[in-house]
Structure formats: structure tokens, C-alpha cells
Amino acid sequence: MSDNLQVLLLDDEPIVGRRLKPALAKIGCEVEVFEDPEAALARMAQKEFDVVVTDIRMDQIDGMQVLEFVRDRWPRSKVIMITGYAMMSLAREAMEKGAFDFIAKPFKPDDLRRVIAKAAKALGSSLDFEAVEMEKANG
Amino acid sequence: MVDSPGKGNGANSSEMEQNSYEEVEAQGRLGLARDSEQARKALLSRPRFSLRLQIFLGNALAFAIAIAIAIALVASFHRVEGKVRFLEIVNDYVMEVEQARRFEKNFFLYGTNLSDAQDNVFSAETILNRNGEELAAILGPGWRAQMLPNLHRYQQLLEKLTPQEQTGRALGKNERGLLQNQVRIQGQQMVSAALALLSKEKAALAEVLDRSRQLMLYSVGLLLLCMALSAYLLGSRMLGSINRFGQYAHRIASGDFTPITPTRRYSDEFTQLALAINSMIQELENREAVLVQSHKMRAVGTLTAGVAHELNNPMNNITLTAHMLQEDYANLDDDERMEMIGDVVGEAERAKKIISNLLDFARESGSQLEPLDLPELLKETIALAGNQIKLSGIKIDFQASGNLPRVHGDSQQLRQVFLNLILNAIDASSKGGHIQVLVLPADEPNYLAVKVMDEGAGIPAHILPSIFDPFFTTKGKGKGTGLGLSVSQGIVAKHGGRIMVSSQEKEGTTFTVVLPVTTIPAELGHQKQV
């Protein structure tokens, strides 16, 4: 189990977690999904995740605060920001603050898989992302 | 998640609304043109009494009076002239007669000059005969009977006195004395009659002169009075009209675009001005409608960023779901597939609502007055700005007093006013700031107040008086037109309300919109007409 990439997914849209959890599981990620930033932060205080995927804009605590928290608590973790079109400047700001990458809504599951695969590579582990791609190409 | 605001009534009802709005719009435009047309007809249907005619009549009257005065004066001079001429004749006559009497005296004293006396009498008669016309003019056709018999008798008496050397007849002493007496009496009578006539005519002349002087004084007085009256009537008519048009200008400047209707019984040059102003009002109203609409589109532009961002969420949900459905189709059971399809349908509906709310607001529409629930209207407006508020990371707090009466107004336009105030408050606030929106009874009775309060930097006191001026803006170049508050003020003024602002630097700004509540709609409708 510990071979799997530990991913925390934080987005206040429930459908995002519902669809991405199985999508990422297929490439060998172990995903914990959160809609509430408070709960996510509480969980991250306890556990180190390899990759944290967070929406930038949420009601109480925004993605920037999550990024700062992760950077302070788990410097090794890679943080991927989900942004909207209108927030490119915010995305750049996030990159400057140490985010690993960002991905703009609306995105396809593969878009996120690719970014996570890149993060996994940066962390020194590998994902069977290609396998999923191959399967789709054949199917 | 802010759900798409207010009107989740589904497609059909929203289409119906759209239709009714368009009808209303057409009615609004027609109503405006009809008002103007009615005013035009009313203005032109009155009998015409132009300023030009009044000036002409005034001058014609003065001219007629002047002519009458001139004629009276000429006639009067003519009469005076006749009298003077008569006096001259009588005077000459008296002189001749007196001369004759002097010679008569000489004759009685010294026996000389009798023929001279007779010559003078003859001259006197010649004078009378020569000037018969003039004498007839004064004394009437019977003048001869009045003047000549005396003279003829005197003449006969003088003849009787002629010395006997010439007549061949001697007079006795007694006879001569008698004759002498008769001549004297006759002479005296003749002279005193002539003198009496002279003094009578002198008095008559003085009277004529006096009357002529009075006539002159009175008629010049009358002329002056007429001219003064004419000037007064003309002046008060023109000044009255100018004052009225000044009031119209003020009224129009304050945003009341009701056409000018007749206030007097006749039409004149100012009627043309009123017609020109009415067409100007219509043009202004059209332009204001364009201005309001273009400003609304600006607000729509601002909101679009928020909407586009908000759309990303359902779009993203649909994309992810569709892709996963495609990827895992074979491995999913029916329930799972149905759940995913249900998600796609639901998210598509959500996207539609996000857009339709903005489109509802963006649609051009005519003015339609109706009783409005102000708190409800503000909730919708806040929902409209919801994405923008969320995007800016600002908290908005809405409170309304319970059981508020309705206000009479145009929901689209008032929504535009409140949206403008809320967007301004968002601009003024920094991230994490609070905006408070309150609906409550105003301080004065029968008015409601809407307060939009931010905790921004505030507006410096020295520019506070200018913020409602058109084109005044503190925002950076390309960020604001400076028309928002000006347009809002116009809309609120049309609703019989007003916007006020109070600001404390570093503490925030409060905009207060005060609107009259609906009392009796018919009455308000009438008021709008005035």
C-alpha cells in the first residue's frame, strides 16, 4: 500500500472528488477526497501526502492558505493548484509561492493524471499512467 | 457554493417572462411617443395670438391715437386761425368806425372832415363785405342783418349832415342838433356793438385755446397710458413665458421628462419653443435610455468575469464526468451510469441558471412601473453579483426589516442602481472585507431606505460632492466611465427618490437610496403624469 502515491484532493465541488478518486486510483494513487478545507488541513496536520491537489478558490480557506500550510508542514509534498480562467495571475502567484504546477478548470481526468505523473517522477516514484493511456488507446 | 440566484422556475416560465417584458417595452416606448404627440396636439389646438400680433396691435393703437391727436390739433388750429382772422377783421372794422367817429367829432366841432368820415364808413363796409365768408363762418349767415343796418343808418345820417352847398338844402339849427344827436347815438351803438362782438370773440378764442391745450394734454396722457399698458402687457407676457421655460429647464435637468403641456388659452411664438423643447425631451429620453442601457452593459461586462469563473465549476464537473463515463463505460453498472448522466444533466442545468440570470439582467427593456418587494429585489441583485463577490473574496451581509411596504418602480432599473452600488462597494473593499446591505424604513415617513455599506478606504471629503457628476471617476483609466452614479441618480430621481452618500476616510462609505413606498398606485401613476 505504501508504494501507492498518497494524494489528497481538496475541492468544494463534490462531483470533482467523486470522479477523480476512481480516475486517480486507476493510475495507482491512493486518494483521500475532501470538500471542506478545515477537515483537509486537520488531516494533513496528521499525515504527509505525496501530492496535494487543491482548488484555489473556496469559501472559508482558499488554496493559497492550503499551499502555505503544506509548504510549512511537509516541504517534500507537491502541491497542484486547480484554478479558473479568470485567475491566471493567482496561479502565477501560487507558482512563485512554491506550487508544483497548476491546472485550469475545466480539465480532463487525463490532464490531472499527467500532472500527477510528473509530480510522482519529481518525487522519484513512477506511476502506471502510460498503462492507462495504452488501455484507452486500445479500447 | 453560491447557487445560481433567485429565479429557478425552469425554462418555460423564464421564456414567458421574456415575452411579457418585450411587450412592456413596446408599450413603454409607444406611451412616451403618445404623450409627446398628445402634448403637441394640445399645444397647437389653441387659437393663435402671437407676440408679433400683440406688438402690431399695440403699435397700431398708439399710432391711431397719435393720428387722432394730430387731426384734433389741426382742427383746433384751424378754428383758432378762423377766430384770429375774424378778430382781425372786426378790429379793422372797429378802427375804421372809430376813425369815422373821430372825423364826425371834427365835423361837429369845426365843420371839417365829413367826407373823410364817410370814406371811413365806406372802408368799414368794404372790410365787412370783403370778408363776408369769414364773418359768416363765425356769426352765421345772418351776419349782414346784424352788422350792416347799423352802418347803413350811420351812413344815411352822415349823408343828411352833408353841407347845403353840396345838397342844396339847408338844415335848421334844431334839425341839425337833432341830427347830430342821432349820429352820435348811432355811432356809439355801432362802436359798442362791434366792441362787444370783439370781446365776446376774444373770450371765445381764449376758450378754444384752453380747450385745445386740455385736449393736447389729455390725449398725450392717453397715448402715454396706452403705450405703457401695451408695454406692460407685452412685457409681463414675455417675462411670464421666460420664467415658465426656466422652470421647465430646471424640471428637465432634474430628470423629469414629461412633455410640456399648454398652460394658456392661446398659442404664440413660445408654443414653437415648447414644441422644440418637447422634441428635445424625447431625444433626451431616448439618449438616456441608451445611456442607461450602455451602462447596464458595462455592469454586465464586469459581472461576466464572475460568471465565466463560476461557469468553470459545472463545466469542469461535466467534463470530468463525461470523460470518466467514456473511459469506464464497460466496467460501470447501470446505476453508476445513471448517476453520472444525472450529474451531467444537473450540472448543465446549473450552468444554464448561472448564465440566464445575467442575461435576464442584460436584456434591454422599456420602463415598466410596478409595486416591488425591495428586499426580494436586493436578494436577486446580490445573487447577480454573487460570483463577483465570491471571486473578490468579500463577504456580503444582507438584512431587511420585516413587513416592509412595497415601492413603486421599475425592477430592472432599480436592480441596475443597486448592482452598481454593490459593484462599487466590491471595488472599494479589499479581500476579506465586508459589505453590508440593509433595507429599512427611511427616516421620513412613506419612504424606504436601502443602505450599501463598505469598509473600504472611504471617499475623501473634497471629492465627495463631485461623485454624482457625469464622467467623474476615481478609478483608473479604462476601469470606470464615471457614469455609474450619475446614471443611478437619474434612475432614482425618476422614481421620486434620491441617493445620498456619507463617507469616513479609512472607515468606509455608505450609500443610501431612499425610495417612496406605494400608497395608491393610481395616484402615483397620476403623479408621474404631472
CSV table of C-alpha atoms in Angstrom, one decimal, chain B residues 10-377:
chain,number,residue,atom,x,y,z
B,10,GLY,CA,-37.4,26.5,-15.2
B,11,ALA,CA,-37.3,27.2,-18.8
B,12,ASN,CA,-41.0,27.8,-19.6
B,13,SER,CA,-41.6,30.5,-17.0
B,14,SER,CA,-38.5,32.3,-17.9
B,15,GLU,CA,-39.5,32.4,-21.6
B,16,MET,CA,-42.9,33.7,-20.6
B,17,GLU,CA,-41.3,36.4,-18.6
B,18,GLN,CA,-39.2,37.4,-21.5
B,19,ASN,CA,-42.2,37.8,-23.7
B,20,SER,CA,-44.1,39.9,-21.3
B,21,TYR,CA,-41.0,42.1,-20.8
B,22,GLU,CA,-40.8,42.7,-24.5
B,23,GLU,CA,-44.5,43.6,-24.7
B,24,VAL,CA,-44.0,46.0,-21.8
B,25,GLU,CA,-41.0,47.5,-23.6
B,26,ALA,CA,-43.0,48.2,-26.7
B,27,GLN,CA,-45.8,49.8,-24.6
B,28,GLY,CA,-43.3,51.9,-22.8
B,29,ARG,CA,-41.8,53.4,-26.0
B,30,LEU,CA,-45.3,53.9,-27.5
B,31,GLY,CA,-46.5,55.5,-24.3
B,32,LEU,CA,-43.7,58.0,-24.5
B,33,ALA,CA,-44.3,58.9,-28.1
B,34,ARG,CA,-48.1,59.1,-27.4
B,35,ASP,CA,-47.6,61.6,-24.5
B,36,SER,CA,-45.4,63.7,-26.7
B,37,GLU,CA,-47.9,63.6,-29.6
B,38,GLN,CA,-50.8,64.5,-27.3
B,39,ALA,CA,-48.9,67.4,-25.9
B,40,ARG,CA,-48.1,68.6,-29.4
B,41,LYS,CA,-51.8,68.4,-30.4
B,42,ALA,CA,-52.9,70.2,-27.3
B,43,LEU,CA,-50.3,72.9,-27.8
B,44,LEU,CA,-51.3,73.5,-31.4
B,45,SER,CA,-55.1,73.3,-30.9
B,46,ARG,CA,-55.3,76.6,-29.1
B,47,PRO,CA,-56.2,79.8,-31.0
B,48,ARG,CA,-53.1,81.7,-32.1
B,49,PHE,CA,-52.3,85.1,-30.6
B,50,SER,CA,-48.7,85.7,-31.5
B,51,LEU,CA,-46.4,88.2,-29.8
B,52,ARG,CA,-45.9,89.7,-33.3
B,53,LEU,CA,-49.7,90.4,-33.4
B,54,GLN,CA,-49.7,91.8,-29.9
B,55,ILE,CA,-46.8,94.1,-30.8
B,56,PHE,CA,-48.5,95.1,-34.0
B,57,LEU,CA,-51.8,95.8,-32.2
B,58,GLY,CA,-50.1,97.8,-29.5
B,59,ASN,CA,-48.3,99.9,-32.1
B,60,ALA,CA,-51.4,100.3,-34.3
B,61,LEU,CA,-53.4,101.5,-31.3
B,62,ALA,CA,-50.7,104.0,-30.4
B,63,PHE,CA,-50.5,105.1,-34.0
B,64,ALA,CA,-54.3,105.6,-34.3
B,65,ILE,CA,-54.3,107.6,-31.1
B,66,ALA,CA,-51.4,109.8,-32.4
B,67,ILE,CA,-53.3,110.3,-35.7
B,68,ALA,CA,-56.4,111.2,-33.9
B,69,ILE,CA,-54.5,113.7,-31.7
B,70,ALA,CA,-52.9,115.2,-34.8
B,71,ILE,CA,-56.3,115.6,-36.6
B,72,ALA,CA,-57.8,117.2,-33.4
B,73,LEU,CA,-54.9,119.6,-33.2
B,74,VAL,CA,-55.1,120.6,-36.8
B,75,ALA,CA,-58.9,121.1,-36.5
B,76,SER,CA,-58.3,123.1,-33.3
B,77,PHE,CA,-55.6,125.2,-35.0
B,78,HIS,CA,-58.0,125.8,-37.9
B,79,ARG,CA,-60.6,127.1,-35.5
B,80,VAL,CA,-58.2,129.3,-33.7
B,81,GLU,CA,-57.0,130.6,-37.0
B,82,GLY,CA,-60.6,131.5,-38.1
B,83,LYS,CA,-61.2,133.2,-34.8
B,84,VAL,CA,-58.0,135.2,-35.1
B,85,ARG,CA,-58.8,136.2,-38.6
B,86,PHE,CA,-62.3,137.2,-37.5
B,87,LEU,CA,-60.9,139.3,-34.7
B,88,GLU,CA,-58.5,141.0,-37.2
B,89,ILE,CA,-61.4,141.9,-39.4
B,90,VAL,CA,-63.6,143.1,-36.6
B,91,ASN,CA,-60.6,145.0,-35.3
B,92,ASP,CA,-60.0,146.7,-38.7
B,93,TYR,CA,-63.7,147.4,-38.9
B,94,VAL,CA,-63.7,148.9,-35.4
B,95,MET,CA,-60.7,151.0,-36.3
B,96,GLU,CA,-62.4,152.4,-39.4
B,97,VAL,CA,-65.6,153.1,-37.5
B,98,GLU,CA,-63.7,154.8,-34.7
B,99,GLN,CA,-61.8,156.9,-37.2
B,100,ALA,CA,-65.1,157.8,-38.8
B,101,ARG,CA,-66.4,158.9,-35.4
B,102,ARG,CA,-63.3,161.0,-34.9
B,103,PHE,CA,-63.9,162.8,-38.2
B,104,GLU,CA,-67.6,163.1,-37.2
B,105,LYS,CA,-66.5,164.8,-34.0
B,106,ASN,CA,-64.2,167.1,-36.0
B,107,PHE,CA,-67.1,167.9,-38.3
B,108,PHE,CA,-69.4,168.8,-35.4
B,109,LEU,CA,-66.6,170.9,-33.8
B,110,TYR,CA,-65.1,172.5,-36.8
B,111,GLY,CA,-67.3,171.6,-39.7
B,112,THR,CA,-64.5,169.7,-41.4
B,113,ASN,CA,-63.7,166.1,-42.4
B,114,LEU,CA,-67.2,164.9,-43.0
B,115,SER,CA,-66.2,163.4,-46.3
B,116,ASP,CA,-63.3,161.6,-44.5
B,117,ALA,CA,-65.8,160.2,-42.1
B,118,GLN,CA,-67.9,158.9,-45.0
B,119,ASP,CA,-64.8,157.4,-46.6
B,120,ASN,CA,-64.0,155.6,-43.4
B,121,VAL,CA,-67.6,154.3,-43.2
B,122,PHE,CA,-67.3,153.1,-46.7
B,123,SER,CA,-64.0,151.4,-45.9
B,124,ALA,CA,-65.6,149.8,-42.9
B,125,GLU,CA,-68.4,148.4,-45.1
B,126,THR,CA,-65.8,147.3,-47.7
B,127,ILE,CA,-64.0,145.4,-45.0
B,128,LEU,CA,-67.2,143.7,-44.0
B,129,ASN,CA,-68.2,142.8,-47.5
B,130,ARG,CA,-64.8,141.7,-48.5
B,131,ASN,CA,-64.6,139.3,-45.6
B,132,GLY,CA,-68.1,138.1,-45.8
B,133,GLU,CA,-67.1,134.4,-45.7
B,134,GLU,CA,-65.1,134.7,-42.5
B,135,LEU,CA,-67.8,136.6,-40.8
B,136,ALA,CA,-70.4,134.1,-42.0
B,137,ALA,CA,-68.2,131.4,-40.5
B,138,ILE,CA,-68.3,132.9,-37.1
B,139,LEU,CA,-71.6,134.8,-37.0
B,140,GLY,CA,-73.6,132.6,-39.2
B,141,PRO,CA,-75.4,133.6,-42.5
B,142,GLY,CA,-77.4,136.3,-40.7
B,143,TRP,CA,-74.3,138.4,-40.1
B,144,ARG,CA,-75.4,141.0,-42.6
B,145,ALA,CA,-78.6,141.7,-40.8
B,146,GLN,CA,-76.6,142.0,-37.6
B,147,MET,CA,-73.8,144.3,-38.8
B,148,LEU,CA,-74.8,146.2,-41.8
B,149,PRO,CA,-78.1,148.0,-40.8
B,150,ASN,CA,-76.2,150.0,-38.1
B,151,LEU,CA,-73.6,151.0,-40.5
B,152,HIS,CA,-76.1,151.9,-43.2
B,153,ARG,CA,-78.1,154.1,-40.8
B,154,TYR,CA,-75.0,155.8,-39.7
B,155,GLN,CA,-74.1,156.4,-43.3
B,156,GLN,CA,-77.5,157.8,-44.0
B,157,LEU,CA,-77.3,160.1,-41.0
B,158,LEU,CA,-73.9,161.3,-42.1
B,159,GLU,CA,-75.3,162.0,-45.6
B,160,LYS,CA,-78.1,164.1,-44.1
B,161,LEU,CA,-75.4,166.2,-42.5
B,162,THR,CA,-73.7,167.0,-45.8
B,163,PRO,CA,-73.4,170.8,-46.1
B,164,GLN,CA,-76.1,172.5,-48.1
B,165,GLU,CA,-73.5,173.8,-50.6
B,166,GLN,CA,-73.5,170.3,-51.8
B,167,THR,CA,-77.0,169.2,-51.2
B,168,GLY,CA,-78.6,172.4,-51.9
B,169,ARG,CA,-80.7,172.0,-48.8
B,170,ALA,CA,-80.1,174.0,-45.6
B,171,LEU,CA,-80.6,172.4,-42.2
B,172,GLY,CA,-82.3,174.3,-39.4
B,173,LYS,CA,-80.5,174.7,-36.2
B,174,ASN,CA,-82.9,172.4,-34.4
B,175,GLU,CA,-82.9,169.9,-37.1
B,176,ARG,CA,-79.1,169.9,-37.1
B,177,GLY,CA,-78.9,169.5,-33.3
B,178,LEU,CA,-81.3,166.6,-33.5
B,179,LEU,CA,-79.4,165.0,-36.4
B,180,GLN,CA,-76.2,165.5,-34.5
B,181,ASN,CA,-77.6,163.7,-31.5
B,182,GLN,CA,-78.8,160.8,-33.7
B,183,VAL,CA,-75.4,160.5,-35.4
B,184,ARG,CA,-73.7,160.3,-32.0
B,185,ILE,CA,-76.0,157.7,-30.6
B,186,GLN,CA,-75.9,155.7,-33.7
B,187,GLY,CA,-72.1,155.9,-33.8
B,188,GLN,CA,-71.8,154.9,-30.2
B,189,GLN,CA,-74.2,151.9,-30.7
B,190,MET,CA,-72.2,150.8,-33.7
B,191,VAL,CA,-68.9,151.0,-31.9
B,192,SER,CA,-70.1,149.4,-28.7
B,193,ALA,CA,-71.8,146.6,-30.7
B,194,ALA,CA,-68.5,146.0,-32.6
B,195,LEU,CA,-66.5,146.1,-29.4
B,196,ALA,CA,-68.9,143.7,-27.7
B,197,LEU,CA,-68.6,141.4,-30.6
B,198,LEU,CA,-64.8,141.7,-30.3
B,199,SER,CA,-64.6,141.0,-26.7
B,200,LYS,CA,-67.1,138.1,-27.0
B,201,GLU,CA,-65.0,136.5,-29.7
B,202,LYS,CA,-61.8,137.2,-27.7
B,203,ALA,CA,-63.3,135.2,-24.9
B,204,ALA,CA,-64.4,132.5,-27.3
B,205,LEU,CA,-60.8,132.4,-28.7
B,206,ALA,CA,-59.4,132.0,-25.2
B,207,GLU,CA,-61.8,129.2,-24.6
B,208,VAL,CA,-60.9,127.5,-27.8
B,209,LEU,CA,-57.2,127.8,-27.0
B,210,ASP,CA,-57.8,126.5,-23.5
B,211,ARG,CA,-59.8,123.5,-24.8
B,212,SER,CA,-57.1,122.8,-27.4
B,213,ARG,CA,-54.5,122.8,-24.6
B,214,GLN,CA,-56.5,120.5,-22.5
B,215,LEU,CA,-57.2,118.2,-25.5
B,216,MET,CA,-53.5,118.1,-26.1
B,217,LEU,CA,-52.6,117.3,-22.5
B,218,TYR,CA,-55.3,114.6,-22.2
B,219,SER,CA,-54.5,113.0,-25.5
B,220,VAL,CA,-50.8,112.9,-24.9
B,221,GLY,CA,-51.6,111.4,-21.5
B,222,LEU,CA,-53.9,108.8,-23.1
B,223,LEU,CA,-51.2,108.0,-25.6
B,224,LEU,CA,-48.6,107.5,-22.9
B,225,LEU,CA,-51.0,105.4,-20.9
B,226,CYS,CA,-51.8,103.2,-23.9
B,227,MET,CA,-48.1,102.7,-24.6
B,228,ALA,CA,-47.4,101.9,-21.0
B,229,LEU,CA,-50.2,99.5,-20.9
B,230,SER,CA,-49.1,97.8,-24.1
B,231,ALA,CA,-45.5,97.6,-22.9
B,232,TYR,CA,-46.7,96.2,-19.6
B,233,LEU,CA,-49.0,93.5,-21.2
B,234,LEU,CA,-46.3,92.6,-23.7
B,235,GLY,CA,-43.5,92.6,-21.0
B,236,SER,CA,-45.5,90.5,-18.5
B,237,ARG,CA,-46.5,88.1,-21.2
B,238,MET,CA,-42.9,87.6,-22.3
B,239,LEU,CA,-41.4,87.5,-18.8
B,240,GLY,CA,-44.1,85.1,-17.7
B,241,SER,CA,-43.2,82.8,-20.6
B,242,ILE,CA,-39.5,83.1,-20.0
B,243,ASN,CA,-40.0,82.3,-16.3
B,244,ARG,CA,-42.1,79.3,-17.2
B,245,PHE,CA,-39.4,78.0,-19.6
B,246,GLY,CA,-36.8,78.5,-16.9
B,247,GLN,CA,-38.9,76.2,-14.6
B,248,TYR,CA,-39.2,73.7,-17.4
B,249,ALA,CA,-35.4,73.7,-17.9
B,250,HIS,CA,-35.0,73.0,-14.1
B,251,ARG,CA,-37.5,70.3,-14.2
B,252,ILE,CA,-35.9,68.6,-17.2
B,253,ALA,CA,-32.5,68.9,-15.7
B,254,SER,CA,-33.7,67.1,-12.6
B,255,GLY,CA,-34.7,64.2,-14.8
B,256,ASP,CA,-38.4,64.7,-15.2
B,257,PHE,CA,-39.0,64.1,-18.9
B,258,THR,CA,-42.8,64.8,-19.0
B,259,PRO,CA,-43.6,66.8,-22.1
B,260,ILE,CA,-44.7,70.4,-21.7
B,261,THR,CA,-48.5,70.8,-21.9
B,262,PRO,CA,-50.5,74.0,-22.6
B,263,THR,CA,-50.9,76.5,-19.7
B,264,ARG,CA,-52.5,79.3,-21.6
B,265,ARG,CA,-55.6,79.7,-23.8
B,266,TYR,CA,-53.7,80.8,-26.9
B,267,SER,CA,-50.6,79.8,-28.8
B,268,ASP,CA,-47.8,82.0,-29.9
B,269,GLU,CA,-44.0,82.0,-30.6
B,270,PHE,CA,-43.4,80.4,-27.3
B,271,THR,CA,-45.5,77.5,-28.4
B,272,GLN,CA,-42.9,76.8,-31.1
B,273,LEU,CA,-40.3,76.8,-28.4
B,274,ALA,CA,-42.4,74.4,-26.3
B,275,LEU,CA,-42.7,72.1,-29.3
B,276,ALA,CA,-38.9,72.3,-29.8
B,277,ILE,CA,-38.3,71.5,-26.2
B,278,ASN,CA,-40.8,68.6,-26.3
B,279,SER,CA,-38.9,67.1,-29.1
B,280,MET,CA,-35.6,67.7,-27.3
B,281,ILE,CA,-37.1,66.0,-24.2
B,282,GLN,CA,-38.0,63.0,-26.3
B,283,GLU,CA,-34.5,62.9,-27.7
B,284,LEU,CA,-33.0,63.3,-24.2
B,285,GLU,CA,-35.2,60.5,-23.0
B,286,ASN,CA,-34.0,58.3,-25.9
B,287,ARG,CA,-30.5,59.1,-25.2
B,288,GLU,CA,-30.9,58.5,-21.5
B,289,ALA,CA,-32.3,55.1,-22.3
B,290,VAL,CA,-29.3,54.4,-24.4
B,291,LEU,CA,-27.0,55.7,-21.6
B,292,VAL,CA,-28.8,53.6,-19.0
B,293,GLN,CA,-28.6,50.5,-21.3
B,294,SER,CA,-24.9,51.0,-22.2
B,295,HIS,CA,-24.1,51.5,-18.5
B,296,LYS,CA,-26.0,48.3,-17.8
B,297,MET,CA,-23.9,46.5,-20.4
B,298,ARG,CA,-20.8,47.8,-18.6
B,299,ALA,CA,-22.1,46.2,-15.4
B,300,VAL,CA,-22.8,43.1,-17.3
B,301,GLY,CA,-19.2,43.2,-18.6
B,302,THR,CA,-18.0,43.4,-15.0
B,303,LEU,CA,-20.2,40.5,-14.0
B,304,THR,CA,-19.1,38.4,-16.9
B,305,ALA,CA,-15.7,37.7,-15.3
B,306,GLY,CA,-17.5,36.3,-12.2
B,307,VAL,CA,-20.0,34.3,-14.4
B,308,ALA,CA,-17.2,32.9,-16.5
B,309,HIS,CA,-15.4,31.8,-13.5
B,310,GLU,CA,-18.5,30.4,-11.9
B,311,LEU,CA,-19.3,28.5,-15.1
B,312,ASN,CA,-15.9,26.7,-14.8
B,313,ASN,CA,-17.3,24.6,-12.0
B,314,PRO,CA,-20.3,23.0,-13.8
B,315,MET,CA,-18.2,22.8,-17.0
B,316,ASN,CA,-15.5,21.0,-15.1
B,317,ASN,CA,-17.9,18.6,-13.5
B,318,ILE,CA,-19.5,17.8,-16.8
B,319,THR,CA,-16.0,17.3,-18.4
B,320,LEU,CA,-14.8,15.0,-15.7
B,321,THR,CA,-18.0,13.0,-15.6
B,322,ALA,CA,-18.3,12.6,-19.3
B,323,HIS,CA,-14.7,11.6,-19.6
B,324,MET,CA,-14.9,9.0,-16.8
B,325,LEU,CA,-18.2,7.7,-18.2
B,326,GLN,CA,-16.5,7.3,-21.6
B,327,GLU,CA,-13.4,5.7,-20.0
B,328,ASP,CA,-15.1,3.3,-17.7
B,329,TYR,CA,-18.4,2.7,-19.6
B,330,ALA,CA,-17.9,-1.0,-19.9
B,331,ASN,CA,-17.0,-1.5,-16.3
B,332,LEU,CA,-19.8,0.5,-14.8
B,333,ASP,CA,-23.2,-0.9,-13.8
B,334,ASP,CA,-26.4,0.8,-14.8
B,335,ASP,CA,-26.9,2.6,-11.5
B,336,GLU,CA,-23.5,4.1,-11.7
B,337,ARG,CA,-24.0,5.2,-15.4
B,338,MET,CA,-27.4,6.7,-14.5
B,339,GLU,CA,-25.8,8.6,-11.6
B,340,MET,CA,-23.1,10.0,-13.8
B,341,ILE,CA,-25.6,11.0,-16.5
B,342,GLY,CA,-27.8,12.6,-13.8
B,343,ASP,CA,-24.7,14.6,-12.7
B,344,VAL,CA,-24.1,15.8,-16.3
B,345,VAL,CA,-27.8,16.9,-16.7
B,346,GLY,CA,-27.8,18.6,-13.3
B,347,GLU,CA,-24.6,20.5,-13.9
B,348,ALA,CA,-25.8,21.6,-17.4
B,349,GLU,CA,-28.9,23.0,-15.7
B,350,ARG,CA,-26.7,24.7,-13.2
B,351,ALA,CA,-24.6,26.3,-16.0
B,352,LYS,CA,-27.8,27.5,-17.7
B,353,LYS,CA,-29.0,29.2,-14.5
B,354,ILE,CA,-25.7,30.9,-14.0
B,355,ILE,CA,-26.0,32.4,-17.4
B,356,SER,CA,-29.7,33.1,-17.6
B,357,ASN,CA,-29.7,35.2,-14.6
B,358,LEU,CA,-27.1,37.5,-16.2
B,359,LEU,CA,-28.9,37.5,-19.5
B,360,ASP,CA,-32.2,38.4,-17.7
B,361,PHE,CA,-30.5,41.5,-16.4
B,362,ALA,CA,-28.7,42.3,-19.6
B,363,ARG,CA,-31.8,42.3,-21.8
B,364,GLU,CA,-32.9,45.7,-23.0
B,365,SER,CA,-36.3,46.6,-21.7
B,366,GLY,CA,-38.6,49.5,-21.5
B,367,SER,CA,-39.7,51.3,-18.4
B,368,GLN,CA,-42.4,49.4,-16.5
B,369,LEU,CA,-43.6,50.6,-13.2
B,370,GLU,CA,-45.0,48.0,-10.7
B,371,PRO,CA,-45.1,47.5,-7.0
B,372,LEU,CA,-41.8,45.9,-5.9
B,373,ASP,CA,-40.7,43.9,-2.9
B,374,LEU,CA,-37.5,45.8,-2.2
B,375,PRO,CA,-35.8,43.1,0.0
B,376,GLU,CA,-36.6,40.5,-2.7
B,377,LEU,CA,-35.2,42.8,-5.4
